[in-house]
Coordinates of C-alpha atoms and ligand atoms in Angstrom, one line a residue:
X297 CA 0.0 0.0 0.0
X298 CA 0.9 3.9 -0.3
X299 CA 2.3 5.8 2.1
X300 CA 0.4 8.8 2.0
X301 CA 3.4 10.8 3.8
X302 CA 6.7 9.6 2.9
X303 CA 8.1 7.4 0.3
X304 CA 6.3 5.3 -2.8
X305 CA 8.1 3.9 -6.2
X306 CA 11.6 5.1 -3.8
X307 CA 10.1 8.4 -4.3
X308 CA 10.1 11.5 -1.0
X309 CA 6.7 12.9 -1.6
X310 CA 8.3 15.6 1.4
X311 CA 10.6 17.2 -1.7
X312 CA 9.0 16.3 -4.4
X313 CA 11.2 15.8 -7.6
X314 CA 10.3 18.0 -10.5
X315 CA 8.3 16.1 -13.4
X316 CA 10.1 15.2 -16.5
X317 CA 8.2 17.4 -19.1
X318 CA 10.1 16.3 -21.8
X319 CA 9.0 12.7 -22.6
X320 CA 5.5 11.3 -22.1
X321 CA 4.3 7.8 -21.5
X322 CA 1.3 5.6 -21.0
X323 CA 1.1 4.7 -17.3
X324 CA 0.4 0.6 -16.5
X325 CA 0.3 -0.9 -13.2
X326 CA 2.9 1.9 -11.9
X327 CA 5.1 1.9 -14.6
X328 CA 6.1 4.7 -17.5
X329 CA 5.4 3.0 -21.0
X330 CA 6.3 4.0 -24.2
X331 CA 4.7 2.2 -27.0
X332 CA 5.9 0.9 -30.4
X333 CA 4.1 3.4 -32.7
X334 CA 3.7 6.7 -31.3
X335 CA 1.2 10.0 -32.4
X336 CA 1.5 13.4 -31.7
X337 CA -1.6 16.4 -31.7
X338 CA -1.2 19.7 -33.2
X339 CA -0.4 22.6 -31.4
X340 CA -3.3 24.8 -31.6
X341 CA -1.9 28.9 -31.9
X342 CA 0.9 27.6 -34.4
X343 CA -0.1 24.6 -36.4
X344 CA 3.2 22.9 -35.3
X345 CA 3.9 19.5 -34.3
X346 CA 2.5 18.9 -29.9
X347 CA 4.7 16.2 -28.1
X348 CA 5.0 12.4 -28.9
X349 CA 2.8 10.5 -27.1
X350 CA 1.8 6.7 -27.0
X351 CA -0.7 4.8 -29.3
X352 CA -2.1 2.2 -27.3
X353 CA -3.2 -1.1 -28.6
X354 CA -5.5 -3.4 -27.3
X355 CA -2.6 -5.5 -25.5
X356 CA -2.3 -2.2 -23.5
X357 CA -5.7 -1.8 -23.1
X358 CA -5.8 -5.7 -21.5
X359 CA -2.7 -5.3 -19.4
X360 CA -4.3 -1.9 -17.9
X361 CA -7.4 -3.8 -17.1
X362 CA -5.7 -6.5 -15.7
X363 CA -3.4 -4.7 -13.2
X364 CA -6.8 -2.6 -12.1
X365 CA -8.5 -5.6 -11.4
X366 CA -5.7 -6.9 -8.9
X367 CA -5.4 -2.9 -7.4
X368 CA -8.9 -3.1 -6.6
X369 CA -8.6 -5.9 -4.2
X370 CA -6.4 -4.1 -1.9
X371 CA -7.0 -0.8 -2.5
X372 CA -10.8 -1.4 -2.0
X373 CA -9.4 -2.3 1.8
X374 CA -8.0 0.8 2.2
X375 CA -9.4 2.8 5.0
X376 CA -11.3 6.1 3.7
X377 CA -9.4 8.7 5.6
X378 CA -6.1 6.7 4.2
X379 CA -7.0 7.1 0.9
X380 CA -8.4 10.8 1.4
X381 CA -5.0 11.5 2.6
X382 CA -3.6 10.3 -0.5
X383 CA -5.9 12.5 -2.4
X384 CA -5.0 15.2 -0.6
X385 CA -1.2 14.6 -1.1
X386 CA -1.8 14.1 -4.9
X387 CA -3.5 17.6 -4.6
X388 CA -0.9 19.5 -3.4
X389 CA 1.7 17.8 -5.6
X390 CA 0.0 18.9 -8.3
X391 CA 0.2 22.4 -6.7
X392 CA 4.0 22.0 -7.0
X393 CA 3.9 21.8 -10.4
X394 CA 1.5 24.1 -11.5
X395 CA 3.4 26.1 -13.2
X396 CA 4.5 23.6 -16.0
X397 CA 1.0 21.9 -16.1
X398 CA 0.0 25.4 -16.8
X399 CA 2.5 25.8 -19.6
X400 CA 1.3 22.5 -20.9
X401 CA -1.8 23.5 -21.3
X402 CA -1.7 27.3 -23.0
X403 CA 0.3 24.9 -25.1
X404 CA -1.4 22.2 -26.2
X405 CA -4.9 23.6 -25.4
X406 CA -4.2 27.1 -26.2
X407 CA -6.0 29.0 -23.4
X408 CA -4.3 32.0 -21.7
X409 CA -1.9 31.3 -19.6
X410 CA -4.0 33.0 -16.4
X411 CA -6.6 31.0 -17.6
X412 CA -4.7 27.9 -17.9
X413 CA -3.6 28.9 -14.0
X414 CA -6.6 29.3 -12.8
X415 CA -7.9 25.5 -14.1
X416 CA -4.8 24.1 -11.9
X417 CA -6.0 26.4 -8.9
X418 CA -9.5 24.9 -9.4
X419 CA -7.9 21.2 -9.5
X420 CA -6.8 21.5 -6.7
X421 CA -9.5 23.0 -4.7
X422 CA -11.7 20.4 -6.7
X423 CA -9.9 17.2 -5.5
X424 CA -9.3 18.5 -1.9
X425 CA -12.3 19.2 -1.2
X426 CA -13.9 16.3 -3.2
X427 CA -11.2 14.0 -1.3
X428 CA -13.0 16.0 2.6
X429 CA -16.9 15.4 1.6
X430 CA -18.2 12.3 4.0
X431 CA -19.7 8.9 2.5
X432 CA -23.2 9.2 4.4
X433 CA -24.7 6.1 6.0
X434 CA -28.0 5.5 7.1
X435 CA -29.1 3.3 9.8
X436 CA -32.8 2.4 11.0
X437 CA -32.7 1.0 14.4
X438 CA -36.7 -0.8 15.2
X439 CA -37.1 -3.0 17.8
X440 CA -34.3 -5.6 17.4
X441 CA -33.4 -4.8 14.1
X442 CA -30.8 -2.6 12.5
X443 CA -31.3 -1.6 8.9
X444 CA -28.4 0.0 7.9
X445 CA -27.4 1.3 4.1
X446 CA -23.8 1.7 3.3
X447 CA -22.0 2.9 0.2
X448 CA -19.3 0.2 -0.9
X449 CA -16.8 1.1 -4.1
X450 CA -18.5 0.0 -7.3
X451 CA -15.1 -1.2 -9.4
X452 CA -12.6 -0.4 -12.3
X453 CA -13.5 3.0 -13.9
X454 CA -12.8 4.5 -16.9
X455 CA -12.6 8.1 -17.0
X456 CA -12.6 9.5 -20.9
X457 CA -12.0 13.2 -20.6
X458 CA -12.4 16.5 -22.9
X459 CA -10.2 18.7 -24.8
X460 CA -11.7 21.6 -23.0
X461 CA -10.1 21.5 -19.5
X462 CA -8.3 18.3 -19.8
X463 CA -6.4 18.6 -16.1
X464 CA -9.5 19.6 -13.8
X465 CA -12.1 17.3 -15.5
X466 CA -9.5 14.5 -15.3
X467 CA -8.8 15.6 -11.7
X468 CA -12.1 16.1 -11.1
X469 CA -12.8 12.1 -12.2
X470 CA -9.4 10.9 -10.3
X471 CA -10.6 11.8 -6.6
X472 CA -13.8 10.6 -6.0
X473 CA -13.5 7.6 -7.7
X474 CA -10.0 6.5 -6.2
X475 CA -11.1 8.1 -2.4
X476 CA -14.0 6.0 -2.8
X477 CA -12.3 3.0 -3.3
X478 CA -11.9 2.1 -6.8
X479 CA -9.2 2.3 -9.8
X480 CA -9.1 4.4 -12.5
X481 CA -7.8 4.6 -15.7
X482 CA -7.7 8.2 -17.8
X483 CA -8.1 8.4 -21.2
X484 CA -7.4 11.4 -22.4
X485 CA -8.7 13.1 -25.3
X486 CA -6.5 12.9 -28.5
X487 CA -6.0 16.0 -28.6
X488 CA -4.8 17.0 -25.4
X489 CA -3.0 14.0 -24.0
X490 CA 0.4 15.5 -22.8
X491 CA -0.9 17.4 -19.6
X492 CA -3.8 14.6 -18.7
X493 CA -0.2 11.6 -18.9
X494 CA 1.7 14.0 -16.7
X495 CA -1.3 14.3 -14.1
X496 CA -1.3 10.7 -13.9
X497 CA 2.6 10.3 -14.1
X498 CA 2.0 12.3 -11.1
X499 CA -0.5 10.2 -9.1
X500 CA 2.5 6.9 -9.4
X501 CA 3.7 8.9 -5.9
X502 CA 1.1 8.7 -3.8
X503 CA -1.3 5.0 -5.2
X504 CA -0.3 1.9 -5.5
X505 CA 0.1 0.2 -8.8
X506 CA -2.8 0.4 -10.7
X507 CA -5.3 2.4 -8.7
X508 CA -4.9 5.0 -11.3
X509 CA -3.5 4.5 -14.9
X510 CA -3.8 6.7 -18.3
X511 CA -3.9 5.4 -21.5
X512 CA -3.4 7.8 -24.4
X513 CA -4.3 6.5 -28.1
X514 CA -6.6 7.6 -30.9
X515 CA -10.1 7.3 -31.9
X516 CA -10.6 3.4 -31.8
X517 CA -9.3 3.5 -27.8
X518 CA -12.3 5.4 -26.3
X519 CA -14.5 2.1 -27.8
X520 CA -12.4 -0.2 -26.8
X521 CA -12.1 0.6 -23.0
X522 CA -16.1 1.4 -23.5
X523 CA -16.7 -2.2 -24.8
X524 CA -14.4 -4.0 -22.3
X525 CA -15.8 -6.4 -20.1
X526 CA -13.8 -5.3 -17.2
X527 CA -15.0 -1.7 -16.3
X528 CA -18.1 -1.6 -13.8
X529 CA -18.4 2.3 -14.8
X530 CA -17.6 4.9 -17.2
X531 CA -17.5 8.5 -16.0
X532 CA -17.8 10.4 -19.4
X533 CA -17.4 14.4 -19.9
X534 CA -17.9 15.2 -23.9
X535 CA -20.4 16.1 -26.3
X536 CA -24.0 14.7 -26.6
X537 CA -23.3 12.7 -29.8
X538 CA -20.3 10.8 -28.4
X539 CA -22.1 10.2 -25.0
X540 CA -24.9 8.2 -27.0
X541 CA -22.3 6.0 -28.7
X542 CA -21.0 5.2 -24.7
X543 CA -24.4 4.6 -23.3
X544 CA -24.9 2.2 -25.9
X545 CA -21.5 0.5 -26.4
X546 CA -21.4 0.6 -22.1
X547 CA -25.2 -0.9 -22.3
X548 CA -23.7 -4.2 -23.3
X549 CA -22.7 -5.1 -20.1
X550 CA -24.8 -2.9 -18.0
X551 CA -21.7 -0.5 -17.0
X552 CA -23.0 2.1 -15.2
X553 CA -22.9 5.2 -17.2
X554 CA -22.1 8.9 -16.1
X555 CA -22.5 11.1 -19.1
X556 CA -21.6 14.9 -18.9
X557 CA -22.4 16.5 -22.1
X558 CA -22.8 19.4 -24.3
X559 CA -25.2 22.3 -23.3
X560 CA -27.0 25.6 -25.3
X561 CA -27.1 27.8 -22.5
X562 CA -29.3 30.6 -22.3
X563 CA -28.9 34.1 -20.6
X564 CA -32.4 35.5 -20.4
X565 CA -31.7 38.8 -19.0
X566 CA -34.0 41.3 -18.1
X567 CA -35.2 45.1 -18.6
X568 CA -34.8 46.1 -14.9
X569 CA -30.4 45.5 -15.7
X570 CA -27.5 48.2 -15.2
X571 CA -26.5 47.2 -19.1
X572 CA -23.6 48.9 -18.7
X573 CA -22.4 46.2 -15.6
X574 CA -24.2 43.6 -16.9
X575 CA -23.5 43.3 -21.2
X576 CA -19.9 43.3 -20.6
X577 CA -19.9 39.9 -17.9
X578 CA -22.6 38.8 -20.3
X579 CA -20.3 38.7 -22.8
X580 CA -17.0 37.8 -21.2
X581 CA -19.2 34.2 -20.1
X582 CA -19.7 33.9 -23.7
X583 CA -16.1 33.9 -25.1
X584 CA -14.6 32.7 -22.1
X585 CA -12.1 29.9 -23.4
X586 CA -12.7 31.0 -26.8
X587 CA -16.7 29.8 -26.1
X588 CA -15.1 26.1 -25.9
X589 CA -17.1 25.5 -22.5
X590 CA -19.9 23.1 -22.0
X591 CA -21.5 26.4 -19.8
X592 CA -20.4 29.2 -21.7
X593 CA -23.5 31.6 -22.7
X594 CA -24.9 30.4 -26.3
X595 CA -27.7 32.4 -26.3
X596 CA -28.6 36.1 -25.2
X597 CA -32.2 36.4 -24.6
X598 CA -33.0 39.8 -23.7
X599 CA -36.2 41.5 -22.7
X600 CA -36.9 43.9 -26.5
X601 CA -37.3 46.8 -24.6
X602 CA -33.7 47.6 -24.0
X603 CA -31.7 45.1 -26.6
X604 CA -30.6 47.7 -28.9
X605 CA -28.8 49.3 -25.7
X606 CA -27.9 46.0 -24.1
X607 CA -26.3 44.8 -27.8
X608 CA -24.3 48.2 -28.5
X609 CA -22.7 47.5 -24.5
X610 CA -22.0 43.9 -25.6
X611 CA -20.6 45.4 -28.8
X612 CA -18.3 47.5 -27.0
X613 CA -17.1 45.0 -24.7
X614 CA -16.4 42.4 -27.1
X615 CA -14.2 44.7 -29.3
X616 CA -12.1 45.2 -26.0
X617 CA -11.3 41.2 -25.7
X618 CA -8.1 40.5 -27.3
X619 CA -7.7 37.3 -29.9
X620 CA -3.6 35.9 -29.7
X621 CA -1.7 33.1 -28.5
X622 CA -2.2 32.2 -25.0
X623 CA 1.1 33.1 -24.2
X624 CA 0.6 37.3 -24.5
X625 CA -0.6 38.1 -21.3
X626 CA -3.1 40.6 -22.9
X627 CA -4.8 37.9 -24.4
X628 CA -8.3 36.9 -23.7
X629 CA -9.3 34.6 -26.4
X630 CA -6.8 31.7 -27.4
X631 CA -7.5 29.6 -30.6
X632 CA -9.8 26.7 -31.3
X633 CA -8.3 23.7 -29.6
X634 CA -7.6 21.5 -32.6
X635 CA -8.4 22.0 -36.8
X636 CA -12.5 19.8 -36.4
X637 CA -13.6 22.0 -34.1
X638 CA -12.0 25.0 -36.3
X639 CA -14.0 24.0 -39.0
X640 CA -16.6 23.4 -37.4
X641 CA -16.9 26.7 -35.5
X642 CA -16.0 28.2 -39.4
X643 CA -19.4 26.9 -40.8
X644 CA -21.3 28.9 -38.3
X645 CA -19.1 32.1 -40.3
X646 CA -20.1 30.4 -43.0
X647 CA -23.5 30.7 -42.7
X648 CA -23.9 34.4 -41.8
X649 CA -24.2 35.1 -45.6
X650 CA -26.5 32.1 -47.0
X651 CA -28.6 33.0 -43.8
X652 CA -28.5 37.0 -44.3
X653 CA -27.5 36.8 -40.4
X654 CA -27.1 40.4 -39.3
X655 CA -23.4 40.7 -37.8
X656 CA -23.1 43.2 -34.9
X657 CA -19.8 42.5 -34.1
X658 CA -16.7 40.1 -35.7
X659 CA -17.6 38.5 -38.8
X660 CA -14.5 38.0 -40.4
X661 CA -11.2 35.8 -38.5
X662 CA -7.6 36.2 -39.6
X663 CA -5.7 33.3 -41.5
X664 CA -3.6 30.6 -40.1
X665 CA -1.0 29.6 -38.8
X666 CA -2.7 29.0 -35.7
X667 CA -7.0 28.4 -34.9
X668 CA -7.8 31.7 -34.2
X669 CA -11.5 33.1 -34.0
X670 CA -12.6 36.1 -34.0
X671 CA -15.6 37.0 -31.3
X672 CA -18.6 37.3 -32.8
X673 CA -22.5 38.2 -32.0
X674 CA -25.2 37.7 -34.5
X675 CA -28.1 40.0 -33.8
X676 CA -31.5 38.6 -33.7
X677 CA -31.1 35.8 -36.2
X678 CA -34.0 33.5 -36.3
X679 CA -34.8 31.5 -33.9
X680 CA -34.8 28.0 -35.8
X681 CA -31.1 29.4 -37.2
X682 CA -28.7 27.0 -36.4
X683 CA -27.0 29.5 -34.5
X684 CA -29.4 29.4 -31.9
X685 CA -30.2 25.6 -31.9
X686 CA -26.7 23.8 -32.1
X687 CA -23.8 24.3 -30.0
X688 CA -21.0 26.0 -31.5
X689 CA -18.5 25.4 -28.8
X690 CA -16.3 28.8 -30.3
X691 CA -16.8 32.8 -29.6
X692 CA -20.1 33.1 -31.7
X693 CA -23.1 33.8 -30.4
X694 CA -26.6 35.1 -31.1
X695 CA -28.4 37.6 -29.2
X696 CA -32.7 37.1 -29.5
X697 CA -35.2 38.8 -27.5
X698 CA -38.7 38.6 -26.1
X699 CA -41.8 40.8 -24.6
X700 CA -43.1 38.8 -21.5
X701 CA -41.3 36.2 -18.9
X702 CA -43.3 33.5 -20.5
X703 CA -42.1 34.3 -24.1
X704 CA -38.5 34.6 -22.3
X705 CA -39.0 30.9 -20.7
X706 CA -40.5 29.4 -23.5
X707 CA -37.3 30.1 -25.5
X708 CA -34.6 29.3 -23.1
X709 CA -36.6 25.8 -22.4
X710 CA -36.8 25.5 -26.5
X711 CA -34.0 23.1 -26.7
X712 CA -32.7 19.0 -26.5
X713 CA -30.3 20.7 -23.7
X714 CA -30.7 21.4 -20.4
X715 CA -27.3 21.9 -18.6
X716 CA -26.8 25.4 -17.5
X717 CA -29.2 29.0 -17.7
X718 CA -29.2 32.2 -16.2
X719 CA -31.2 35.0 -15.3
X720 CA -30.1 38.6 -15.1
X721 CA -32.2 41.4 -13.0
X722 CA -32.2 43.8 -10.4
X723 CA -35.0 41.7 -8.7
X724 CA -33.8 38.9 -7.3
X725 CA -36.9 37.3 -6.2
X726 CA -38.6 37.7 -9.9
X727 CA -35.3 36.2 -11.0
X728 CA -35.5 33.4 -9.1
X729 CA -39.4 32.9 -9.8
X730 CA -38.1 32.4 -13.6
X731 CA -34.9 30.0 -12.6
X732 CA -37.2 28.0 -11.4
X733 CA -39.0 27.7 -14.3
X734 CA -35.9 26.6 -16.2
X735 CA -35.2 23.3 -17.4
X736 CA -31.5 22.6 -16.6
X737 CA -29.3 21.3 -14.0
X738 CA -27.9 24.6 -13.0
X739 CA -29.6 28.1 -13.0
X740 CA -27.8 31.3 -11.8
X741 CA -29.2 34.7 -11.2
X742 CA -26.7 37.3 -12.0
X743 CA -24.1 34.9 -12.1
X744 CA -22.9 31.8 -14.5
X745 CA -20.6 28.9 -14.6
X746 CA -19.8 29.9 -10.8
X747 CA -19.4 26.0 -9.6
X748 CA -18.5 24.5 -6.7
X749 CA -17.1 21.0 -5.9
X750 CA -19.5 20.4 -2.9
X751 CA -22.8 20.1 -4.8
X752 CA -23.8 18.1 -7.9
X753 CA -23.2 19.1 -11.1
X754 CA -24.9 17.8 -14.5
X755 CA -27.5 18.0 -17.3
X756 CA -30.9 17.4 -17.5
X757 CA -32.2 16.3 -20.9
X758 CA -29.9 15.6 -23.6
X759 CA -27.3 17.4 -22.0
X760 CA -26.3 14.7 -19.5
X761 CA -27.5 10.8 -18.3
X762 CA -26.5 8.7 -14.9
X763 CA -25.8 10.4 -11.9
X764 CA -24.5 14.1 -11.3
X765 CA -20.8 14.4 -10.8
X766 CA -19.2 16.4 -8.0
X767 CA -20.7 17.1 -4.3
X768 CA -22.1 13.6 -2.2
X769 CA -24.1 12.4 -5.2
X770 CA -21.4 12.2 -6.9
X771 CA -19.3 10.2 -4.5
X772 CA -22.1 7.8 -4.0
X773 CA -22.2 7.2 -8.2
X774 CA -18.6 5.6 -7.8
X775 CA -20.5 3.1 -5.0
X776 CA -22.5 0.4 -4.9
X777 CA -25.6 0.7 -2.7
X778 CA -25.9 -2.2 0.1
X779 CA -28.4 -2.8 2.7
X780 CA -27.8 -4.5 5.2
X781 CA -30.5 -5.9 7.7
X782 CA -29.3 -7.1 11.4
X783 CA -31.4 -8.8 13.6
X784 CA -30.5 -10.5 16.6
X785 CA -32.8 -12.7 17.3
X786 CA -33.7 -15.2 13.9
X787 CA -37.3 -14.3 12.4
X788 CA -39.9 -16.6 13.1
X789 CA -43.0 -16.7 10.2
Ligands
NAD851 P1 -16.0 14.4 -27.8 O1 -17.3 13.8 -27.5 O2 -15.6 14.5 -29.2 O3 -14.8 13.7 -27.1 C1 -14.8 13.5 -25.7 C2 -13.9 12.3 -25.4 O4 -14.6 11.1 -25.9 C3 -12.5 12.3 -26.0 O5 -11.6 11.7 -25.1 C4 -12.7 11.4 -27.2 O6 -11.5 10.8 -27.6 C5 -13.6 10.3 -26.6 N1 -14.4 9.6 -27.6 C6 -14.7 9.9 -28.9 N2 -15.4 8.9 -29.5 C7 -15.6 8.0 -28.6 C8 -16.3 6.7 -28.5 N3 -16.9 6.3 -29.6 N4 -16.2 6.0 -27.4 C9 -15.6 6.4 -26.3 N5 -14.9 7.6 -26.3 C10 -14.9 8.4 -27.4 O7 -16.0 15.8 -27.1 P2 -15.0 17.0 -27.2 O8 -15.0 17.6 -28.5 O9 -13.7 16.5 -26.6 O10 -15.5 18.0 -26.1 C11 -16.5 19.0 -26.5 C12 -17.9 18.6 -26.0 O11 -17.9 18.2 -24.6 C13 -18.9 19.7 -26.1 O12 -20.1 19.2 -26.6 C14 -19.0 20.2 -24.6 O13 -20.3 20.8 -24.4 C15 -18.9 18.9 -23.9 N6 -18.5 19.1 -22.5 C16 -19.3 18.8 -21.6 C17 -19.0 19.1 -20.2 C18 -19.9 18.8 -19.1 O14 -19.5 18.7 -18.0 N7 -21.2 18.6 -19.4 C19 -17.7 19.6 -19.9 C20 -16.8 19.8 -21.0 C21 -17.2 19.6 -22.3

């Protein structure tokens, strides 16, 4: 087992050694493994070459499951506040090395380098305090019975993981599931695999072999580790078309399922506003991480009375964020992540002609090298555009707007996705009359994409399936449910 305070794999987790940031392997049953064939992503503000990485193959894939399997015999035995501690340790070795995580990540991500900072402070706070929530545990006493209901860990997970924030929903994946008792294996997304193999390079110090593992590979892996007998759950963070091939391929063998997936979150903000406070957050929580955010705003709804004002504030604001490489400090929007998602975002800029979409700010984007995007609103298009019905995931965004509260609901309810809304006024309690009336698993009034690791997070509709993640809930949906009824004396019929 671990020591939790002193030395694993020969290592002093007291002076922790820096991490090697130059090569970057699979990680099996504790070990660093490089693989035969090797692939590499594309770095997303210059269009050169990201780092080598491994290309697993299904031997990989079977050796991984194997040494989880035998990890989660012992490691199952592990006393909670043992393994919490281990958490915890993880956690604030990551905190050592936050500074080349966050390198790694305005790299091969491309965000900002304050923003890429801020998603390792947020790890951290997320697995500590993750790693402190208790496992509850009921217990009935009647008579001369006990009925008591625990939470035991469920099995081998596997955690498949975004391009978006690759270390914190990794992270955020790693510690409940390994604090309550199981193993884990990370599979990054192809696109970001460097930071997500370092995070888990990391973990080698403070679990024993095979309580968490990463395999990085290309598209066939995700389906492989999906189909494999082995896995009693997949913990999935990615968009709604992907998460339907998991809930299918996992429905084979009845793996439980936790699906976080894409959203089309509405802003319906209201006439009673200070625009000139409000617009330019409104539009900051639109093109934060260049838009590429499962919560990010994708549609301004705003009450017709003041749009043209609330618009022309956006307007301004969004001409003040600056578009660059991550590594400018200035910088506010990074590039795409990767060339799909590019040309994906590019059709929407594509369509503003063939659609006769009114452009009230951007429009145009710069040539390569490099994915960069210029922030864009479209004003009022309609509201079957596709602009207001698909999710972009990039800095464009259309602004609608309605009369009454119930045209204003009606709309932000108008869609297959439910994960995130909120409402903007100076009346709090008429805000929160209309987040109530919102269908989506988190509502924010004058506020979004404010989270916090002690509740539960997750979609309703087709922006999410299984249990939440994050907060108790989520703990218990890396458990098994057990009852357990004691009675002293036998039962006589
Ligand atoms: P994606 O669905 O393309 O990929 C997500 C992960 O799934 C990657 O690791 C990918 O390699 C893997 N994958 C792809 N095909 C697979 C398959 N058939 N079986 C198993 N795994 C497979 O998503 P993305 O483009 O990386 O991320 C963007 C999407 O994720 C957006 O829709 C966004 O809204 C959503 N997202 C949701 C949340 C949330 O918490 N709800 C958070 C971040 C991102």
């Amino acid at each position: 087992m671990a020591s939790t305070n002193g030395h694993t794999n020969g290592r002093s987790t007291k002076q922790p050694e820096p991490l090697d940031w130059t090569t970057f392997s699979n990680v099996i049953n504790g070990k660093l493994e490089s693989t035969q064939k090797t692939r590499h992503g594309i770095l997303p503000a210059t269009g050169e070459n990201g780092p080598e990485v491994p290309l697993t193959t299904p031997d990989d894939v079977e050796r991984a499951m194997t040494a989880a399997q035998a990890a989660f015999i012992t490691w199952a035995e592990v006393p909670y506040a043992e393994r919490r501690a281990a958490v915890i340790a993880y956690a604030d070795a990551i905190a050592s090395e936050k500074e080349s995580f966050s390198q790694m990540l305005t790299k091969e991500q491309g965000k900002p380098l304050k923003f890429a900072a801020m998603e390792l402070d947020l790890t951290v706070h997320w697995m500590k305090t993750i790693a402190n929530l208790e496992l509850p545990e009921e217990r009935i006493v009647e008579g001369d019975r006990e009925i008591l209901v625990r939470y035991t860990p469920l099995g081998i997970t596997v955690g498949i993981v975004p391009w978006n924030y690759p270390i914190l929903l990794a992270a955020a994946k790693i510690a409940p599931c390994v604090v309550t008792g199981n193993p884990i294996i990370i599979k990054p997304s192809p696109f970001t695999p460097a930071g997500d193999l370092k995070l888990v390079e990391l973990a080698q110090r403070f679990f024993p072999p095979g309580v968490v593992q990463c395999l990085s590979g290309d598209d066939n892996l995700g389906p492989w580790l999906t189909a494999h007998p082995v896995p009693a759950k997949i913990s999935f963070t990615g968009s709604t078309f992907t998460g339907k091939k998991v809930m299918e391929s996992a429905a084979k063998t009845l793996k439980r399922v936790t699906l976080e997936l894409g959203g089309n979150d509405p802003a319906i903000v209201l006439e009673d506003v200070d625009i000139d406070d409000v617009a330019p957050k409104v539009a900051s929580l639109a093109f934060l991480n260049s838009g590429q955010i499962c919560l990010a705003l994708k549609r301004v709804i705003v009450q017709e009375s003041i749009a043209d004002k609330f618009l022309a504030a956006m307007v301004k604001a969004t001409q003040e964020l600056k578009v660059g490489p991550g590594t400018d400090p200035e910088v506010f929007l990074g590039p795409i992540q990767n060339s799909m998602q590019y040309e994906r975002v590019k059709g929407f800029f594509a369509d503003i002609e063939k659609e006769n979409w009114k452009v009230a700010v951007g429009g145009t984007n710069p040539d390569g090298p490099g994915y960069f995007i210029t922030p864009t609103i479209i004003d009022r298009p309609k509201d079957d555009s596709r602009i207001v019905t698909e999710e972009p995931f990039g800095p464009i965004v259309p602004l609608l707007t309605f009369k009454t509260e119930e045209e204003a609901i009606r709309k932000a309810n108008d869609t297959q996705m439910g994960l995130g809304a909120s409402v903007w006024s100076g009346d709090l309690d008429r805000a929160n009359r209309l987040a109530q009336k919102i269908q989506a698993g988190t509502v924010w009034v004058n506020t979004h994409f404010e989270l916090d690791p002690r509740v539960p997070f997750g979609g309703h509709k087709q922006s999410g399936n299984g249990s939440y993640e994050w907060g108790v809930p989520g703990l218990i949906s890396f458990c098994n449910s057990q009852t357990l009824f004691l009675k002293k004396n036998p039962t006589k019929l």
